[in-house]
PDB file of C-alpha atoms in Angstrom:
ATOM      1  CA  UNK A  40      32.228  14.102   3.536  1.00 64.00           C
ATOM      2  CA  UNK A  41      31.957  10.467   4.918  1.00 86.00           C
ATOM      3  CA  UNK A  42      35.365   8.225   4.961  1.00 92.00           C
ATOM      4  CA  UNK A  43      36.200   5.770   7.498  1.00 94.00           C
ATOM      5  CA  UNK A  44      38.933   3.435   7.867  1.00 96.00           C
ATOM      6  CA  UNK A  45      38.220  -0.441   8.585  1.00 96.00           C
ATOM      7  CA  UNK A  46      40.592  -2.657  10.532  1.00 95.00           C
ATOM      8  CA  UNK A  47      40.406  -6.087   9.415  1.00 95.00           C
ATOM      9  CA  UNK A  48      41.513  -9.238  11.455  1.00 95.00           C
ATOM     10  CA  UNK A  49      44.673  -9.840   9.571  1.00 94.00           C
ATOM     11  CA  UNK A  50      45.610  -5.999  10.326  1.00 95.00           C
ATOM     12  CA  UNK A  51      44.961  -4.810   6.809  1.00 94.00           C
ATOM     13  CA  UNK A  52      43.516  -1.228   7.135  1.00 96.00           C
ATOM     14  CA  UNK A  53      40.366  -0.406   4.264  1.00 97.00           C
ATOM     15  CA  UNK A  54      39.011   3.281   3.333  1.00 98.00           C
ATOM     16  CA  UNK A  55      35.368   2.696   3.453  1.00 98.00           C
ATOM     17  CA  UNK A  56      33.933   6.339   1.988  1.00 98.00           C
ATOM     18  CA  UNK A  57      31.240   7.705   0.349  1.00 97.00           C
ATOM     19  CA  UNK A  58      30.934   6.768  -3.408  1.00 98.00           C
ATOM     20  CA  UNK A  59      31.178   8.606  -6.314  1.00 97.00           C
ATOM     21  CA  UNK A  60      29.927   8.722 -10.115  1.00 96.00           C
ATOM     22  CA  UNK A  61      33.432   7.277 -11.110  1.00 96.00           C
ATOM     23  CA  UNK A  62      33.224   4.241  -8.769  1.00 97.00           C
ATOM     24  CA  UNK A  63      30.085   3.130 -10.776  1.00 96.00           C
ATOM     25  CA  UNK A  64      32.111   1.163 -13.332  1.00 95.00           C
ATOM     26  CA  UNK A  65      33.737  -0.660 -10.236  1.00 96.00           C
ATOM     27  CA  UNK A  66      30.652  -1.100  -8.369  1.00 96.00           C
ATOM     28  CA  UNK A  67      28.537  -2.644 -11.487  1.00 95.00           C
ATOM     29  CA  UNK A  68      31.552  -5.505 -11.289  1.00 94.00           C
ATOM     30  CA  UNK A  69      30.951  -6.194  -7.846  1.00 95.00           C
ATOM     31  CA  UNK A  70      27.308  -6.547  -8.936  1.00 93.00           C
ATOM     32  CA  UNK A  71      27.850  -9.040 -11.769  1.00 91.00           C
ATOM     33  CA  UNK A  72      30.312 -10.758 -10.504  1.00 87.00           C
ATOM     34  CA  UNK A  73      28.277 -12.988  -8.775  1.00 75.00           C
ATOM     35  CA  UNK A  74      25.616 -15.821  -9.425  1.00 65.00           C
ATOM     36  CA  UNK A  75      23.012 -14.321  -9.098  1.00 68.00           C
ATOM     37  CA  UNK A  76      23.637 -11.001 -10.453  1.00 66.00           C
ATOM     38  CA  UNK A  77      25.680 -12.289 -13.665  1.00 67.00           C
ATOM     39  CA  UNK A  78      22.334 -12.495 -15.628  1.00 72.00           C
ATOM     40  CA  UNK A  79      21.371  -8.685 -14.556  1.00 76.00           C
ATOM     41  CA  UNK A  80      24.077  -6.496 -14.477  1.00 78.00           C
ATOM     42  CA  UNK A  81      26.774  -5.151 -16.570  1.00 79.00           C
ATOM     43  CA  UNK A  82      27.839  -2.247 -18.329  1.00 73.00           C
ATOM     44  CA  UNK A  83      28.012  -4.394 -21.945  1.00 74.00           C
ATOM     45  CA  UNK A  84      24.203  -3.957 -22.694  1.00 69.00           C
ATOM     46  CA  UNK A  85      23.138  -1.673 -25.310  1.00 69.00           C
ATOM     47  CA  UNK A  86      22.828   1.945 -22.647  1.00 74.00           C
ATOM     48  CA  UNK A  87      25.823   0.835 -21.243  1.00 79.00           C
ATOM     49  CA  UNK A  88      26.714   2.611 -18.001  1.00 85.00           C
ATOM     50  CA  UNK A  89      23.624   5.148 -18.667  1.00 89.00           C
ATOM     51  CA  UNK A  90      21.300   3.554 -16.315  1.00 92.00           C
ATOM     52  CA  UNK A  91      23.481   2.956 -13.794  1.00 95.00           C
ATOM     53  CA  UNK A  92      24.686   6.885 -13.963  1.00 96.00           C
ATOM     54  CA  UNK A  93      21.579   7.760 -13.739  1.00 96.00           C
ATOM     55  CA  UNK A  94      20.580   5.798 -10.565  1.00 97.00           C
ATOM     56  CA  UNK A  95      23.467   7.114  -9.239  1.00 98.00           C
ATOM     57  CA  UNK A  96      22.588  10.410  -9.227  1.00 97.00           C
ATOM     58  CA  UNK A  97      19.234   9.502  -7.676  1.00 97.00           C
ATOM     59  CA  UNK A  98      20.777   7.730  -4.873  1.00 98.00           C
ATOM     60  CA  UNK A  99      23.508  10.515  -4.392  1.00 97.00           C
ATOM     61  CA  UNK A 100      21.119  13.403  -4.544  1.00 97.00           C
ATOM     62  CA  UNK A 101      18.561  11.991  -1.644  1.00 97.00           C
ATOM     63  CA  UNK A 102      20.283  11.930   2.139  1.00 95.00           C
ATOM     64  CA  UNK A 103      17.903   8.852   3.024  1.00 97.00           C
ATOM     65  CA  UNK A 104      20.386   6.945   0.937  1.00 97.00           C
ATOM     66  CA  UNK A 105      23.889   6.129   1.603  1.00 97.00           C
ATOM     67  CA  UNK A 106      26.014   4.313  -1.243  1.00 98.00           C
ATOM     68  CA  UNK A 107      29.530   3.311   0.266  1.00 98.00           C
ATOM     69  CA  UNK A 108      32.048   1.604  -1.046  1.00 98.00           C
ATOM     70  CA  UNK A 109      35.173   0.056   0.582  1.00 98.00           C
ATOM     71  CA  UNK A 110      38.929   0.875  -1.430  1.00 97.00           C
ATOM     72  CA  UNK A 111      41.872  -1.085  -0.827  1.00 96.00           C
ATOM     73  CA  UNK A 112      45.317   0.982  -1.809  1.00 94.00           C
ATOM     74  CA  UNK A 113      42.742   2.749  -4.399  1.00 94.00           C
ATOM     75  CA  UNK A 114      40.699  -0.181  -5.782  1.00 97.00           C
ATOM     76  CA  UNK A 115      36.940  -0.692  -4.772  1.00 98.00           C
ATOM     77  CA  UNK A 116      36.764  -3.917  -3.569  1.00 98.00           C
ATOM     78  CA  UNK A 117      32.945  -4.111  -1.748  1.00 98.00           C
ATOM     79  CA  UNK A 118      30.315  -1.745  -1.354  1.00 98.00           C
ATOM     80  CA  UNK A 119      26.378  -1.854  -0.002  1.00 98.00           C
ATOM     81  CA  UNK A 120      23.457   1.081   0.661  1.00 98.00           C
ATOM     82  CA  UNK A 121      21.773   1.928   3.637  1.00 98.00           C
ATOM     83  CA  UNK A 122      18.842   3.215   2.756  1.00 98.00           C
ATOM     84  CA  UNK A 123      16.492   5.137   5.636  1.00 98.00           C
ATOM     85  CA  UNK A 124      12.672   4.259   5.893  1.00 98.00           C
ATOM     86  CA  UNK A 125      10.310   6.600   7.757  1.00 98.00           C
ATOM     87  CA  UNK A 126       7.033   4.346   8.533  1.00 97.00           C
ATOM     88  CA  UNK A 127       4.166   4.365  11.564  1.00 96.00           C
ATOM     89  CA  UNK A 128       4.523   1.061  12.712  1.00 93.00           C
ATOM     90  CA  UNK A 129       6.561   0.654  16.117  1.00 90.00           C
ATOM     91  CA  UNK A 130       5.834   3.734  17.624  1.00 91.00           C
ATOM     92  CA  UNK A 131       6.917   5.522  14.635  1.00 94.00           C
ATOM     93  CA  UNK A 132      10.411   3.968  14.309  1.00 94.00           C
ATOM     94  CA  UNK A 133      12.507   4.647  11.144  1.00 97.00           C
ATOM     95  CA  UNK A 134      14.022   1.416  10.254  1.00 97.00           C
ATOM     96  CA  UNK A 135      17.438   1.143   7.903  1.00 98.00           C
ATOM     97  CA  UNK A 136      17.394  -1.018   4.982  1.00 98.00           C
ATOM     98  CA  UNK A 137      20.737  -2.262   3.574  1.00 98.00           C
ATOM     99  CA  UNK A 138      20.962  -3.788  -0.047  1.00 96.00           C
ATOM    100  CA  UNK A 139      23.375  -4.683  -2.824  1.00 94.00           C
ATOM    101  CA  UNK A 140      26.094  -5.708  -0.201  1.00 95.00           C
ATOM    102  CA  UNK A 141      29.217  -7.111  -1.965  1.00 95.00           C
ATOM    103  CA  UNK A 142      32.635  -7.981  -1.365  1.00 96.00           C
ATOM    104  CA  UNK A 143      35.004  -8.641  -4.021  1.00 96.00           C
ATOM    105  CA  UNK A 144      36.464 -12.341  -4.319  1.00 94.00           C
ATOM    106  CA  UNK A 145      39.896 -11.179  -3.595  1.00 93.00           C
ATOM    107  CA  UNK A 146      39.017  -9.945  -0.236  1.00 95.00           C
ATOM    108  CA  UNK A 147      36.392 -12.633   0.856  1.00 93.00           C
ATOM    109  CA  UNK A 148      37.409 -14.624   3.745  1.00 93.00           C
ATOM    110  CA  UNK A 149      39.079 -11.586   5.722  1.00 94.00           C
ATOM    111  CA  UNK A 150      36.106 -10.801   8.163  1.00 96.00           C
ATOM    112  CA  UNK A 151      35.761  -7.632   5.598  1.00 97.00           C
ATOM    113  CA  UNK A 152      31.973  -8.030   5.425  1.00 97.00           C
ATOM    114  CA  UNK A 153      31.877  -8.567   9.027  1.00 97.00           C
ATOM    115  CA  UNK A 154      33.808  -4.651   9.288  1.00 97.00           C
ATOM    116  CA  UNK A 155      31.557  -2.886   7.081  1.00 98.00           C
ATOM    117  CA  UNK A 156      28.212  -4.456   8.637  1.00 98.00           C
ATOM    118  CA  UNK A 157      28.964  -3.719  11.470  1.00 97.00           C
ATOM    119  CA  UNK A 158      29.749   0.168  10.187  1.00 97.00           C
ATOM    120  CA  UNK A 159      26.264  -0.261   8.960  1.00 98.00           C
ATOM    121  CA  UNK A 160      24.822  -1.110  11.959  1.00 98.00           C
ATOM    122  CA  UNK A 161      26.515   2.175  13.760  1.00 97.00           C
ATOM    123  CA  UNK A 162      25.651   4.437  11.114  1.00 97.00           C
ATOM    124  CA  UNK A 163      21.900   3.137  11.300  1.00 98.00           C
ATOM    125  CA  UNK A 164      21.918   4.077  14.677  1.00 97.00           C
ATOM    126  CA  UNK A 165      23.465   7.378  14.272  1.00 96.00           C
ATOM    127  CA  UNK A 166      20.652   8.026  12.262  1.00 96.00           C
ATOM    128  CA  UNK A 167      17.997   7.421  14.342  1.00 96.00           C
ATOM    129  CA  UNK A 168      16.345   4.006  13.209  1.00 98.00           C
ATOM    130  CA  UNK A 169      15.168   1.508  15.524  1.00 97.00           C
ATOM    131  CA  UNK A 170      15.504  -1.109  13.284  1.00 97.00           C
ATOM    132  CA  UNK A 171      18.047  -2.685  11.058  1.00 98.00           C
ATOM    133  CA  UNK A 172      16.392  -4.859   7.886  1.00 98.00           C
ATOM    134  CA  UNK A 173      17.820  -6.635   4.642  1.00 98.00           C
ATOM    135  CA  UNK A 174      16.790  -9.681   3.085  1.00 97.00           C
ATOM    136  CA  UNK A 175      19.018 -12.352   1.194  1.00 96.00           C
ATOM    137  CA  UNK A 176      18.251 -14.485  -1.381  1.00 94.00           C
ATOM    138  CA  UNK A 177      17.517 -18.101   0.456  1.00 94.00           C
ATOM    139  CA  UNK A 178      20.087 -19.588  -1.989  1.00 92.00           C
ATOM    140  CA  UNK A 179      22.851 -17.766  -0.248  1.00 89.00           C
ATOM    141  CA  UNK A 180      23.060 -20.317   2.844  1.00 89.00           C
ATOM    142  CA  UNK A 181      26.489 -18.626   4.231  1.00 89.00           C
ATOM    143  CA  UNK A 182      24.696 -15.457   3.571  1.00 89.00           C
ATOM    144  CA  UNK A 183      22.375 -16.672   6.082  1.00 91.00           C
ATOM    145  CA  UNK A 184      24.975 -17.655   8.973  1.00 93.00           C
ATOM    146  CA  UNK A 185      26.828 -14.657   8.341  1.00 95.00           C
ATOM    147  CA  UNK A 186      23.802 -12.346   9.586  1.00 97.00           C
ATOM    148  CA  UNK A 187      22.387 -14.492  12.104  1.00 96.00           C
ATOM    149  CA  UNK A 188      25.783 -14.273  13.459  1.00 96.00           C
ATOM    150  CA  UNK A 189      26.176 -10.684  13.295  1.00 97.00           C
ATOM    151  CA  UNK A 190      22.531 -10.418  15.721  1.00 97.00           C
ATOM    152  CA  UNK A 191      20.035 -10.368  13.033  1.00 98.00           C
ATOM    153  CA  UNK A 192      17.202 -12.376  13.500  1.00 97.00           C
ATOM    154  CA  UNK A 193      16.168 -14.745  10.601  1.00 96.00           C
ATOM    155  CA  UNK A 194      12.331 -13.658  11.025  1.00 96.00           C
ATOM    156  CA  UNK A 195      10.750 -12.881   7.964  1.00 97.00           C
ATOM    157  CA  UNK A 196      10.314 -14.391   4.704  1.00 96.00           C
ATOM    158  CA  UNK A 197      11.148 -11.930   2.067  1.00 97.00           C
ATOM    159  CA  UNK A 198       8.801 -11.459  -1.110  1.00 97.00           C
ATOM    160  CA  UNK A 199       9.600 -10.646  -4.858  1.00 97.00           C
ATOM    161  CA  UNK A 200       7.527  -9.696  -7.784  1.00 98.00           C
ATOM    162  CA  UNK A 201       9.303  -8.254 -10.739  1.00 97.00           C
ATOM    163  CA  UNK A 202       7.138  -5.836 -12.506  1.00 97.00           C
TER     164      UNK A 202
ATOM    165  CA  UNK B  13      -4.474  13.799  -4.395  1.00 65.00           C
ATOM    166  CA  UNK B  14      -4.058  10.028  -4.881  1.00 86.00           C
ATOM    167  CA  UNK B  15      -7.787   8.569  -4.452  1.00 92.00           C
ATOM    168  CA  UNK B  16      -9.295   5.362  -5.882  1.00 94.00           C
ATOM    169  CA  UNK B  17     -12.018   3.033  -5.759  1.00 96.00           C
ATOM    170  CA  UNK B  18     -11.887  -0.442  -4.893  1.00 96.00           C
ATOM    171  CA  UNK B  19     -14.514  -2.878  -6.255  1.00 95.00           C
ATOM    172  CA  UNK B  20     -14.582  -5.721  -3.763  1.00 95.00           C
ATOM    173  CA  UNK B  21     -16.216  -9.526  -4.947  1.00 95.00           C
ATOM    174  CA  UNK B  22     -18.822  -9.080  -3.347  1.00 94.00           C
ATOM    175  CA  UNK B  23     -19.572  -5.568  -4.763  1.00 95.00           C
ATOM    176  CA  UNK B  24     -18.624  -3.831  -2.162  1.00 94.00           C
ATOM    177  CA  UNK B  25     -17.187  -0.365  -3.378  1.00 96.00           C
ATOM    178  CA  UNK B  26     -14.274   1.382  -0.240  1.00 97.00           C
ATOM    179  CA  UNK B  27     -11.735   4.288  -1.204  1.00 98.00           C
ATOM    180  CA  UNK B  28      -7.972   4.147  -0.918  1.00 98.00           C
ATOM    181  CA  UNK B  29      -6.397   7.233  -0.666  1.00 98.00           C
ATOM    182  CA  UNK B  30      -3.491   9.229   0.839  1.00 97.00           C
ATOM    183  CA  UNK B  31      -3.453   8.987   4.740  1.00 98.00           C
ATOM    184  CA  UNK B  32      -4.023  12.492   6.110  1.00 97.00           C
ATOM    185  CA  UNK B  33      -2.313  13.304   9.927  1.00 96.00           C
ATOM    186  CA  UNK B  34      -6.032  12.933  11.024  1.00 96.00           C
ATOM    187  CA  UNK B  35      -6.157   9.334  10.043  1.00 97.00           C
ATOM    188  CA  UNK B  36      -3.144   8.699  12.511  1.00 96.00           C
ATOM    189  CA  UNK B  37      -5.091   7.290  15.227  1.00 95.00           C
ATOM    190  CA  UNK B  38      -7.092   5.282  12.999  1.00 96.00           C
ATOM    191  CA  UNK B  39      -4.045   3.833  11.462  1.00 96.00           C
ATOM    192  CA  UNK B  40      -1.958   2.934  15.117  1.00 95.00           C
ATOM    193  CA  UNK B  41      -5.018   1.235  15.712  1.00 94.00           C
ATOM    194  CA  UNK B  42      -4.527  -0.923  13.176  1.00 95.00           C
ATOM    195  CA  UNK B  43      -1.479  -1.361  13.432  1.00 93.00           C
ATOM    196  CA  UNK B  44      -1.736  -2.055  17.623  1.00 91.00           C
ATOM    197  CA  UNK B  45      -4.773  -4.439  16.426  1.00 87.00           C
ATOM    198  CA  UNK B  46      -2.309  -7.558  15.305  1.00 75.00           C
ATOM    199  CA  UNK B  47      -0.607 -10.651  17.374  1.00 65.00           C
ATOM    200  CA  UNK B  48       2.458  -9.137  16.700  1.00 68.00           C
ATOM    201  CA  UNK B  49       1.547  -5.435  16.493  1.00 66.00           C
ATOM    202  CA  UNK B  50      -0.345  -5.515  20.238  1.00 67.00           C
ATOM    203  CA  UNK B  51       3.122  -5.088  22.200  1.00 72.00           C
ATOM    204  CA  UNK B  52       4.738  -2.469  19.545  1.00 77.00           C
ATOM    205  CA  UNK B  53       2.166   0.255  18.834  1.00 78.00           C
ATOM    206  CA  UNK B  54      -0.655   1.810  20.628  1.00 79.00           C
ATOM    207  CA  UNK B  55      -1.313   5.599  21.487  1.00 74.00           C
ATOM    208  CA  UNK B  56      -1.533   4.811  25.189  1.00 74.00           C
ATOM    209  CA  UNK B  57       2.064   5.349  26.001  1.00 69.00           C
ATOM    210  CA  UNK B  58       3.563   8.694  27.556  1.00 68.00           C
ATOM    211  CA  UNK B  59       4.599  10.368  24.485  1.00 74.00           C
ATOM    212  CA  UNK B  60       0.799   9.030  23.327  1.00 79.00           C
ATOM    213  CA  UNK B  61       0.053   9.963  19.759  1.00 85.00           C
ATOM    214  CA  UNK B  62       3.177  12.205  19.243  1.00 89.00           C
ATOM    215  CA  UNK B  63       5.987   9.929  17.655  1.00 92.00           C
ATOM    216  CA  UNK B  64       3.711   9.031  15.657  1.00 95.00           C
ATOM    217  CA  UNK B  65       2.569  11.925  14.006  1.00 96.00           C
ATOM    218  CA  UNK B  66       6.242  12.876  13.667  1.00 96.00           C
ATOM    219  CA  UNK B  67       6.740  10.099  11.530  1.00 97.00           C
ATOM    220  CA  UNK B  68       3.566  10.841   9.791  1.00 98.00           C
ATOM    221  CA  UNK B  69       4.698  14.283   8.824  1.00 98.00           C
ATOM    222  CA  UNK B  70       7.874  12.859   7.375  1.00 97.00           C
ATOM    223  CA  UNK B  71       6.420  10.096   5.231  1.00 98.00           C
ATOM    224  CA  UNK B  72       3.968  13.161   4.006  1.00 97.00           C
ATOM    225  CA  UNK B  73       6.721  15.040   3.136  1.00 97.00           C
ATOM    226  CA  UNK B  74       8.747  12.940   0.832  1.00 97.00           C
ATOM    227  CA  UNK B  75       7.153  11.611  -2.202  1.00 96.00           C
ATOM    228  CA  UNK B  76       9.770   8.664  -2.600  1.00 97.00           C
ATOM    229  CA  UNK B  77       7.013   7.271   0.056  1.00 97.00           C
ATOM    230  CA  UNK B  78       2.837   6.895  -0.196  1.00 97.00           C
ATOM    231  CA  UNK B  79       0.949   6.333   2.914  1.00 98.00           C
ATOM    232  CA  UNK B  80      -2.639   4.639   1.870  1.00 98.00           C
ATOM    233  CA  UNK B  81      -5.740   4.094   3.759  1.00 98.00           C
ATOM    234  CA  UNK B  82      -9.004   2.265   2.754  1.00 98.00           C
ATOM    235  CA  UNK B  83     -12.385   4.134   3.720  1.00 97.00           C
ATOM    236  CA  UNK B  84     -15.566   2.441   4.335  1.00 96.00           C
ATOM    237  CA  UNK B  85     -18.279   4.792   4.901  1.00 94.00           C
ATOM    238  CA  UNK B  86     -16.144   7.075   6.478  1.00 94.00           C
ATOM    239  CA  UNK B  87     -13.897   4.893   8.219  1.00 97.00           C
ATOM    240  CA  UNK B  88     -10.414   3.654   8.294  1.00 98.00           C
ATOM    241  CA  UNK B  89     -10.445  -0.007   7.899  1.00 98.00           C
ATOM    242  CA  UNK B  90      -6.758  -0.336   6.173  1.00 98.00           C
ATOM    243  CA  UNK B  91      -3.615   0.919   5.511  1.00 98.00           C
ATOM    244  CA  UNK B  92      -0.087   0.189   3.805  1.00 98.00           C
ATOM    245  CA  UNK B  93       2.643   1.923   3.020  1.00 98.00           C
ATOM    246  CA  UNK B  94       4.612   2.442  -0.275  1.00 98.00           C
ATOM    247  CA  UNK B  95       8.604   3.383  -0.479  1.00 98.00           C
ATOM    248  CA  UNK B  96      10.493   3.873  -3.650  1.00 98.00           C
ATOM    249  CA  UNK B  97      14.076   3.021  -3.522  1.00 98.00           C
ATOM    250  CA  UNK B  98      16.420   3.954  -6.143  1.00 98.00           C
ATOM    251  CA  UNK B  99      19.466   1.273  -6.491  1.00 97.00           C
ATOM    252  CA  UNK B 100      22.122   0.233  -9.001  1.00 96.00           C
ATOM    253  CA  UNK B 101      21.687  -3.506  -9.079  1.00 93.00           C
ATOM    254  CA  UNK B 102      19.454  -4.837 -12.275  1.00 90.00           C
ATOM    255  CA  UNK B 103      20.948  -2.324 -14.144  1.00 91.00           C
ATOM    256  CA  UNK B 104      19.476   0.523 -11.147  1.00 94.00           C
ATOM    257  CA  UNK B 105      16.080  -0.883 -11.460  1.00 94.00           C
ATOM    258  CA  UNK B 106      13.746   1.574  -8.967  1.00 97.00           C
ATOM    259  CA  UNK B 107      12.297  -1.371  -6.545  1.00 97.00           C
ATOM    260  CA  UNK B 108       9.132  -0.649  -4.513  1.00 98.00           C
ATOM    261  CA  UNK B 109       9.218  -1.399  -1.241  1.00 98.00           C
ATOM    262  CA  UNK B 110       5.798  -2.460   0.932  1.00 98.00           C
ATOM    263  CA  UNK B 111       5.564  -2.185   4.479  1.00 96.00           C
ATOM    264  CA  UNK B 112       2.881  -2.072   7.382  1.00 94.00           C
ATOM    265  CA  UNK B 113       0.147  -3.709   5.726  1.00 95.00           C
ATOM    266  CA  UNK B 114      -2.828  -4.017   7.684  1.00 95.00           C
ATOM    267  CA  UNK B 115      -6.949  -5.144   6.748  1.00 96.00           C
ATOM    268  CA  UNK B 116      -8.781  -4.975   9.938  1.00 96.00           C
ATOM    269  CA  UNK B 117     -10.991  -7.358  11.207  1.00 94.00           C
ATOM    270  CA  UNK B 118     -14.208  -6.620  10.248  1.00 94.00           C
ATOM    271  CA  UNK B 119     -12.860  -6.004   6.645  1.00 95.00           C
ATOM    272  CA  UNK B 120     -11.276  -9.577   6.701  1.00 93.00           C
ATOM    273  CA  UNK B 121     -12.102 -13.063   4.267  1.00 93.00           C
ATOM    274  CA  UNK B 122     -13.612  -9.754   1.465  1.00 95.00           C
ATOM    275  CA  UNK B 123     -10.416  -9.800  -0.882  1.00 96.00           C
ATOM    276  CA  UNK B 124      -9.966  -6.580  -0.179  1.00 97.00           C
ATOM    277  CA  UNK B 125      -5.931  -7.481   0.844  1.00 97.00           C
ATOM    278  CA  UNK B 126      -5.719  -8.809  -2.599  1.00 97.00           C
ATOM    279  CA  UNK B 127      -7.234  -5.313  -4.261  1.00 97.00           C
ATOM    280  CA  UNK B 128      -4.731  -3.269  -1.946  1.00 98.00           C
ATOM    281  CA  UNK B 129      -1.869  -5.912  -3.509  1.00 98.00           C
ATOM    282  CA  UNK B 130      -3.069  -4.903  -6.836  1.00 97.00           C
ATOM    283  CA  UNK B 131      -3.808  -1.217  -6.639  1.00 97.00           C
ATOM    284  CA  UNK B 132       0.238  -1.371  -4.981  1.00 98.00           C
ATOM    285  CA  UNK B 133       1.445  -3.586  -8.131  1.00 98.00           C
ATOM    286  CA  UNK B 134      -0.021  -1.081 -10.640  1.00 97.00           C
ATOM    287  CA  UNK B 135       1.098   2.195  -8.467  1.00 97.00           C
ATOM    288  CA  UNK B 136       4.846   0.621  -8.106  1.00 98.00           C
ATOM    289  CA  UNK B 137       4.496   0.354 -12.255  1.00 97.00           C
ATOM    290  CA  UNK B 138       3.350   3.917 -12.498  1.00 97.00           C
ATOM    291  CA  UNK B 139       6.569   5.766 -10.450  1.00 96.00           C
ATOM    292  CA  UNK B 140       8.541   3.168 -12.713  1.00 96.00           C
ATOM    293  CA  UNK B 141       9.907  -0.128 -10.501  1.00 98.00           C
ATOM    294  CA  UNK B 142      11.222  -2.757 -11.920  1.00 97.00           C
ATOM    295  CA  UNK B 143      10.863  -5.277  -8.365  1.00 97.00           C
ATOM    296  CA  UNK B 144       8.103  -4.948  -5.657  1.00 98.00           C
ATOM    297  CA  UNK B 145       9.373  -6.272  -2.437  1.00 98.00           C
ATOM    298  CA  UNK B 146       8.337  -7.122   1.173  1.00 98.00           C
ATOM    299  CA  UNK B 147       8.631  -9.074   3.931  1.00 97.00           C
ATOM    300  CA  UNK B 148       6.366 -10.898   6.426  1.00 96.00           C
ATOM    301  CA  UNK B 149       6.753 -12.232   9.852  1.00 94.00           C
ATOM    302  CA  UNK B 150       7.327 -16.351   9.108  1.00 94.00           C
ATOM    303  CA  UNK B 151       4.916 -17.054  11.841  1.00 92.00           C
ATOM    304  CA  UNK B 152       2.245 -15.465   9.228  1.00 89.00           C
ATOM    305  CA  UNK B 153       1.605 -18.565   7.521  1.00 89.00           C
ATOM    306  CA  UNK B 154      -1.710 -17.555   5.975  1.00 89.00           C
ATOM    307  CA  UNK B 155       0.093 -14.157   4.421  1.00 89.00           C
ATOM    308  CA  UNK B 156       2.731 -16.517   3.092  1.00 91.00           C
ATOM    309  CA  UNK B 157      -0.184 -18.303   0.704  1.00 93.00           C
ATOM    310  CA  UNK B 158      -1.735 -14.988   0.185  1.00 95.00           C
ATOM    311  CA  UNK B 159       1.564 -13.069  -1.359  1.00 97.00           C
ATOM    312  CA  UNK B 160       2.967 -16.172  -3.392  1.00 96.00           C
ATOM    313  CA  UNK B 161      -0.688 -16.121  -5.055  1.00 96.00           C
ATOM    314  CA  UNK B 162      -0.366 -12.531  -6.289  1.00 97.00           C
ATOM    315  CA  UNK B 163       2.595 -14.410  -7.949  1.00 97.00           C
ATOM    316  CA  UNK B 164       5.447 -12.996  -5.598  1.00 98.00           C
ATOM    317  CA  UNK B 165       8.262 -15.171  -5.186  1.00 97.00           C
ATOM    318  CA  UNK B 166       9.352 -16.415  -1.599  1.00 96.00           C
ATOM    319  CA  UNK B 167      13.006 -16.270  -2.915  1.00 96.00           C
ATOM    320  CA  UNK B 168      14.283 -14.605  -0.073  1.00 97.00           C
ATOM    321  CA  UNK B 169      14.692 -14.672   4.127  1.00 96.00           C
ATOM    322  CA  UNK B 170      14.199 -11.506   5.745  1.00 97.00           C
ATOM    323  CA  UNK B 171      16.801 -10.658   8.603  1.00 97.00           C
ATOM    324  CA  UNK B 172      16.058  -7.793  10.787  1.00 97.00           C
ATOM    325  CA  UNK B 173      18.254  -6.751  13.698  1.00 98.00           C
ATOM    326  CA  UNK B 174      16.719  -4.231  16.877  1.00 97.00           C
ATOM    327  CA  UNK B 175      18.907  -1.757  17.117  1.00 97.00           C
TER     328      UNK B 175
END
C-alpha cells in the first residue's frame, strides 16, 4: 500500500497515500474550492456523490492510475492523480500524466505542492516513464512559474474540446 | 474490429482501422518523418523495432487505448492514438486524450487530418468521454490553427519533463 511521509521546509510532516473511497467527498471539496472548479464540481447536484464514486472505483481498479491524497492530522489537504500511458513515440516510451493537482487553501505557501510534484516525478520514474506531462489553464500564471521551477518545459499548447 | 471508411473532400476514400503489430514499422516511419520526431524515433537504433513492438503489445492489450492507422491502397499513411482516462474532476468525467497524430507527407493538404480528428471526436463520445484533450508543440503553428478550427480551445499550457 502506497504511503509516504512528505517533510515540508517548515518541518511539517504530512502523509501522502493512496486515496480510499471514503476520501472522495474531501477530494471533491478540493476540486470545487477553486476559481475554475467551482462551477464544475461539487456533491450538491441531483446525483450527489454517485458519479464521483463510480469514477473512483474505475481509477482504483486499474493499476495504470494512482490517485493519491495528502493527510494532515487525519484531514485530506491535497490530492493529485498520476496516469501511465503507453505509446509508440520516443522509442516506445511510457509517459506519466498528472491531472487534478489541488492543495487546500489552509496548506498553500508551505512547499506542499513542490513536495507532491517531487514525489510524482520519482513515482513516474519508478514506473518506467521517460516523460512526465501535465497541462495547466493559461489563467493560472502562478502554476506556470511553479512547474517551470520544477524543471518542466512549457513547450506545448494544451487544447481541450468539451464533448 | 474497428474499421471505417474516411471520405476526403477530393473524393478519396481511405480506411481507418485498428493498428496491427505488422503496422509498427510504418507507424514508426511516420513518427520519425517529422522535424521534431526525427531525432527521437526510428528503428535503426541498437534495439531496432523491439521497444516499439513491446509498447505496441501493451497498447493493444488494454481497451483504454486505441491505436489506429489510415490505409490507402494497402499503405499506412497516417496514425493517431486515443487513450481514455478516468478521473474525479468535472463530476467524474472520463477524458479522451489524443497522442501521436501524424499524416504522411504524401497525404497532407487533403483534409485527412480533419477527417481523422472528426473520427476521434466521435469515438471519444461513443466511449463516454465528456472532454477530449491533446497537446501540440508550440512550434507547430499550423497545428494550432488546425485544432482551434475543429472547435478545440487553446486554453492550457502543456508542460513536459524528460525523466
